[in-house]
Amino acid sequence: MPSFQIIGTGQLLELQRRLRAAGHENIRSSMQRRVRRAAEPLRNDLQNTVRTLPMRSQGRASGKRGGPSPTKRPFRTSIARAIRISVRTGGSPGARVFLDKGLLPPDIPVGAVTQMNNGRLRHPVFGNRRRWTNQYTPSLWWDKTVRQHTPRMTAEVARVVDDVSRRIE
């Protein structure tokens, strides 16, 4: 399952210890909120990327039947809705942008997104496990989107950590 984490273990762990010792609950919640805000553009960009991701099929062989999808749910929109942010300040503090498998419909496995990131999605035709097809996407779309946002997020989290550490000193 693709996910992205920003973890500055040393700085964040030390800052978390100092916040607990000082008893600054409002500063800690403010820090969580600011780290979440730093991760929101990445989540939004990943959602937009997956919604607009071009997918082409391998096509039908001559003489094969086709037809409309038996589900009315858009595949890429379902995946976009499952992209979430998690901010932790406990044992391993940091921000994580990930695909929440609990929010995916039961017929979409988490491995489908990993396959899409690799450029090919292989799946049964309308759920028929005896007939399979391939769909193709640009490869590494998740990784490229994350790489574009990494410098900005790292700088933003470092600024949040510096601001919070100055406030509790």
CSV table of C-alpha atoms in Angstrom, one decimal:
chain,number,residue,atom,x,y,z
A,1,MET,CA,0.0,0.0,0.0
A,2,PRO,CA,1.5,3.3,-0.9
A,3,SER,CA,1.9,5.9,1.8
A,4,PHE,CA,4.1,8.8,2.6
A,5,GLN,CA,5.4,9.8,6.0
A,6,ILE,CA,7.3,12.8,7.4
A,7,ILE,CA,9.1,11.8,10.4
A,8,GLY,CA,11.8,13.9,12.1
A,9,THR,CA,12.2,11.4,14.9
A,10,GLY,CA,14.8,13.2,16.9
A,11,GLN,CA,13.4,16.7,16.9
A,12,LEU,CA,9.7,15.6,17.1
A,13,LEU,CA,10.3,13.1,19.9
A,14,GLU,CA,12.3,15.6,22.0
A,15,LEU,CA,9.7,18.3,21.3
A,16,GLN,CA,6.9,15.9,22.3
A,17,ARG,CA,8.7,15.1,25.6
A,18,ARG,CA,9.2,18.8,26.4
A,19,LEU,CA,5.5,19.5,25.6
A,20,ARG,CA,4.3,16.7,28.0
A,21,ALA,CA,6.6,17.9,30.7
A,22,ALA,CA,5.5,21.5,30.4
A,23,GLY,CA,1.8,20.5,30.2
A,24,HIS,CA,1.0,22.6,27.1
A,25,GLU,CA,-2.0,20.8,25.7
A,26,ASN,CA,-3.1,23.8,23.6
A,27,ILE,CA,0.3,24.1,22.0
A,28,ARG,CA,0.4,20.4,21.2
A,29,SER,CA,-3.0,20.5,19.5
A,30,SER,CA,-2.0,23.6,17.6
A,31,MET,CA,1.1,21.8,16.4
A,32,GLN,CA,-1.0,18.8,15.3
A,33,ARG,CA,-3.3,21.2,13.4
A,34,ARG,CA,-0.4,22.9,11.6
A,35,VAL,CA,1.3,19.6,10.7
A,36,ARG,CA,-2.1,18.4,9.2
A,37,ARG,CA,-2.4,21.7,7.3
A,38,ALA,CA,1.1,21.1,5.9
A,39,ALA,CA,0.0,17.6,4.6
A,40,GLU,CA,-3.4,18.7,3.2
A,41,PRO,CA,-2.0,20.0,-0.2
A,42,LEU,CA,-0.4,16.6,-0.8
A,43,ARG,CA,-3.6,14.8,0.0
A,44,ASN,CA,-5.6,17.1,-2.2
A,45,ASP,CA,-3.1,16.8,-5.1
A,46,LEU,CA,-3.1,13.0,-4.8
A,47,GLN,CA,-6.9,12.9,-4.9
A,48,ASN,CA,-7.0,15.2,-7.9
A,49,THR,CA,-4.3,13.1,-9.6
A,50,VAL,CA,-6.2,9.9,-9.1
A,51,ARG,CA,-9.5,11.4,-10.2
A,52,THR,CA,-8.0,12.7,-13.5
A,53,LEU,CA,-5.6,9.7,-14.1
A,54,PRO,CA,-5.9,8.6,-17.7
A,55,MET,CA,-6.7,4.8,-17.9
A,56,ARG,CA,-6.7,2.9,-21.2
A,57,SER,CA,-7.9,-0.6,-21.6
A,58,GLN,CA,-6.3,-3.4,-23.5
A,59,GLY,CA,-9.4,-3.4,-25.7
A,60,ARG,CA,-11.8,-6.1,-26.7
A,61,ALA,CA,-10.9,-9.0,-28.9
A,62,SER,CA,-13.0,-9.4,-32.0
A,63,GLY,CA,-16.2,-11.3,-31.3
A,64,LYS,CA,-16.1,-10.5,-27.5
A,65,ARG,CA,-19.1,-8.9,-25.9
A,66,GLY,CA,-19.1,-5.6,-24.0
A,67,GLY,CA,-21.5,-3.5,-22.1
A,68,PRO,CA,-21.9,-1.0,-19.3
A,69,SER,CA,-20.4,-1.5,-15.9
A,70,PRO,CA,-22.7,-3.2,-13.4
A,71,THR,CA,-21.7,-0.7,-10.7
A,72,LYS,CA,-22.6,3.0,-10.8
A,73,ARG,CA,-19.7,3.9,-8.6
A,74,PRO,CA,-16.7,5.6,-10.3
A,75,PHE,CA,-13.6,3.6,-9.6
A,76,ARG,CA,-11.1,6.5,-9.4
A,77,THR,CA,-13.4,8.6,-7.2
A,78,SER,CA,-13.7,5.8,-4.8
A,79,ILE,CA,-9.9,5.6,-4.5
A,80,ALA,CA,-9.6,9.4,-4.1
A,81,ARG,CA,-12.1,9.3,-1.2
A,82,ALA,CA,-10.0,6.7,0.6
A,83,ILE,CA,-6.8,8.9,0.7
A,84,ARG,CA,-6.4,10.2,4.3
A,85,ILE,CA,-4.0,12.1,6.6
A,86,SER,CA,-2.9,10.9,10.0
A,87,VAL,CA,-1.0,13.1,12.4
A,88,ARG,CA,0.6,11.4,15.5
A,89,THR,CA,2.3,13.0,18.4
A,90,GLY,CA,2.8,9.8,20.4
A,91,GLY,CA,5.5,7.2,20.2
A,92,SER,CA,6.4,7.8,16.5
A,93,PRO,CA,5.3,11.4,15.8
A,94,GLY,CA,4.8,12.7,12.3
A,95,ALA,CA,2.4,13.0,9.5
A,96,ARG,CA,1.3,10.2,7.2
A,97,VAL,CA,-0.7,10.4,3.9
A,98,PHE,CA,-2.1,7.0,3.1
A,99,LEU,CA,-4.8,4.9,1.5
A,100,ASP,CA,-7.4,3.9,4.1
A,101,LYS,CA,-8.4,0.4,3.1
A,102,GLY,CA,-11.5,0.6,5.4
A,103,LEU,CA,-12.9,3.4,3.2
A,104,LEU,CA,-12.5,1.4,-0.1
A,105,PRO,CA,-15.5,-0.5,-1.4
A,106,PRO,CA,-15.2,-4.2,-0.7
A,107,ASP,CA,-14.6,-5.1,-4.4
A,108,ILE,CA,-11.6,-2.8,-4.7
A,109,PRO,CA,-8.5,-4.3,-3.1
A,110,VAL,CA,-5.7,-2.1,-1.8
A,111,GLY,CA,-3.4,-3.9,-4.2
A,112,ALA,CA,-5.3,-2.3,-7.1
A,113,VAL,CA,-3.8,1.1,-6.2
A,114,THR,CA,-0.3,-0.4,-6.0
A,115,GLN,CA,-0.8,-2.0,-9.4
A,116,MET,CA,-2.0,1.4,-10.7
A,117,ASN,CA,1.1,3.1,-9.4
A,118,ASN,CA,3.1,0.5,-11.3
A,119,GLY,CA,1.3,1.3,-14.5
A,120,ARG,CA,-1.0,-1.7,-14.9
A,121,LEU,CA,-4.3,-2.7,-13.3
A,122,ARG,CA,-5.2,-6.4,-13.9
A,123,HIS,CA,-8.8,-7.3,-12.8
A,124,PRO,CA,-11.6,-9.7,-13.6
A,125,VAL,CA,-14.1,-8.6,-16.2
A,126,PHE,CA,-17.2,-7.5,-14.2
A,127,GLY,CA,-16.2,-9.8,-11.3
A,128,ASN,CA,-16.0,-12.9,-13.5
A,129,ARG,CA,-12.9,-14.6,-12.2
A,130,ARG,CA,-12.5,-16.7,-15.4
A,131,ARG,CA,-12.1,-13.6,-17.6
A,132,TRP,CA,-9.4,-11.0,-16.8
A,133,THR,CA,-8.4,-7.8,-18.5
A,134,ASN,CA,-5.7,-5.1,-18.1
A,135,GLN,CA,-5.9,-1.4,-17.9
A,136,TYR,CA,-2.9,0.9,-18.1
A,137,THR,CA,-2.1,4.1,-16.4
A,138,PRO,CA,1.0,6.4,-16.3
A,139,SER,CA,3.4,4.6,-13.9
A,140,LEU,CA,4.6,6.0,-10.6
A,141,TRP,CA,1.9,8.7,-10.4
A,142,TRP,CA,1.7,8.4,-6.6
A,143,ASP,CA,5.5,8.6,-6.2
A,144,LYS,CA,5.9,11.6,-8.5
A,145,THR,CA,3.1,13.5,-6.7
A,146,VAL,CA,4.7,12.8,-3.3
A,147,ARG,CA,8.2,13.8,-4.6
A,148,GLN,CA,6.8,17.2,-5.8
A,149,HIS,CA,5.5,18.0,-2.3
A,150,THR,CA,8.3,16.6,-0.1
A,151,PRO,CA,10.5,19.7,0.0
A,152,ARG,CA,7.6,22.0,0.9
A,153,MET,CA,6.2,19.7,3.6
A,154,THR,CA,9.6,19.0,5.1
A,155,ALA,CA,10.3,22.8,5.3
A,156,GLU,CA,6.8,23.4,6.8
A,157,VAL,CA,7.1,20.7,9.5
A,158,ALA,CA,10.6,22.0,10.4
A,159,ARG,CA,9.1,25.5,10.7
A,160,VAL,CA,6.3,24.2,12.9
A,161,VAL,CA,8.8,22.3,15.2
A,162,ASP,CA,11.0,25.5,15.5
A,163,ASP,CA,8.0,27.7,16.3
A,164,VAL,CA,6.7,25.3,19.0
A,165,SER,CA,10.1,24.7,20.6
A,166,ARG,CA,10.5,28.5,20.8
A,167,ARG,CA,7.1,28.9,22.5
A,168,ILE,CA,7.8,26.4,25.2
A,169,GLU,CA,11.3,27.5,26.1
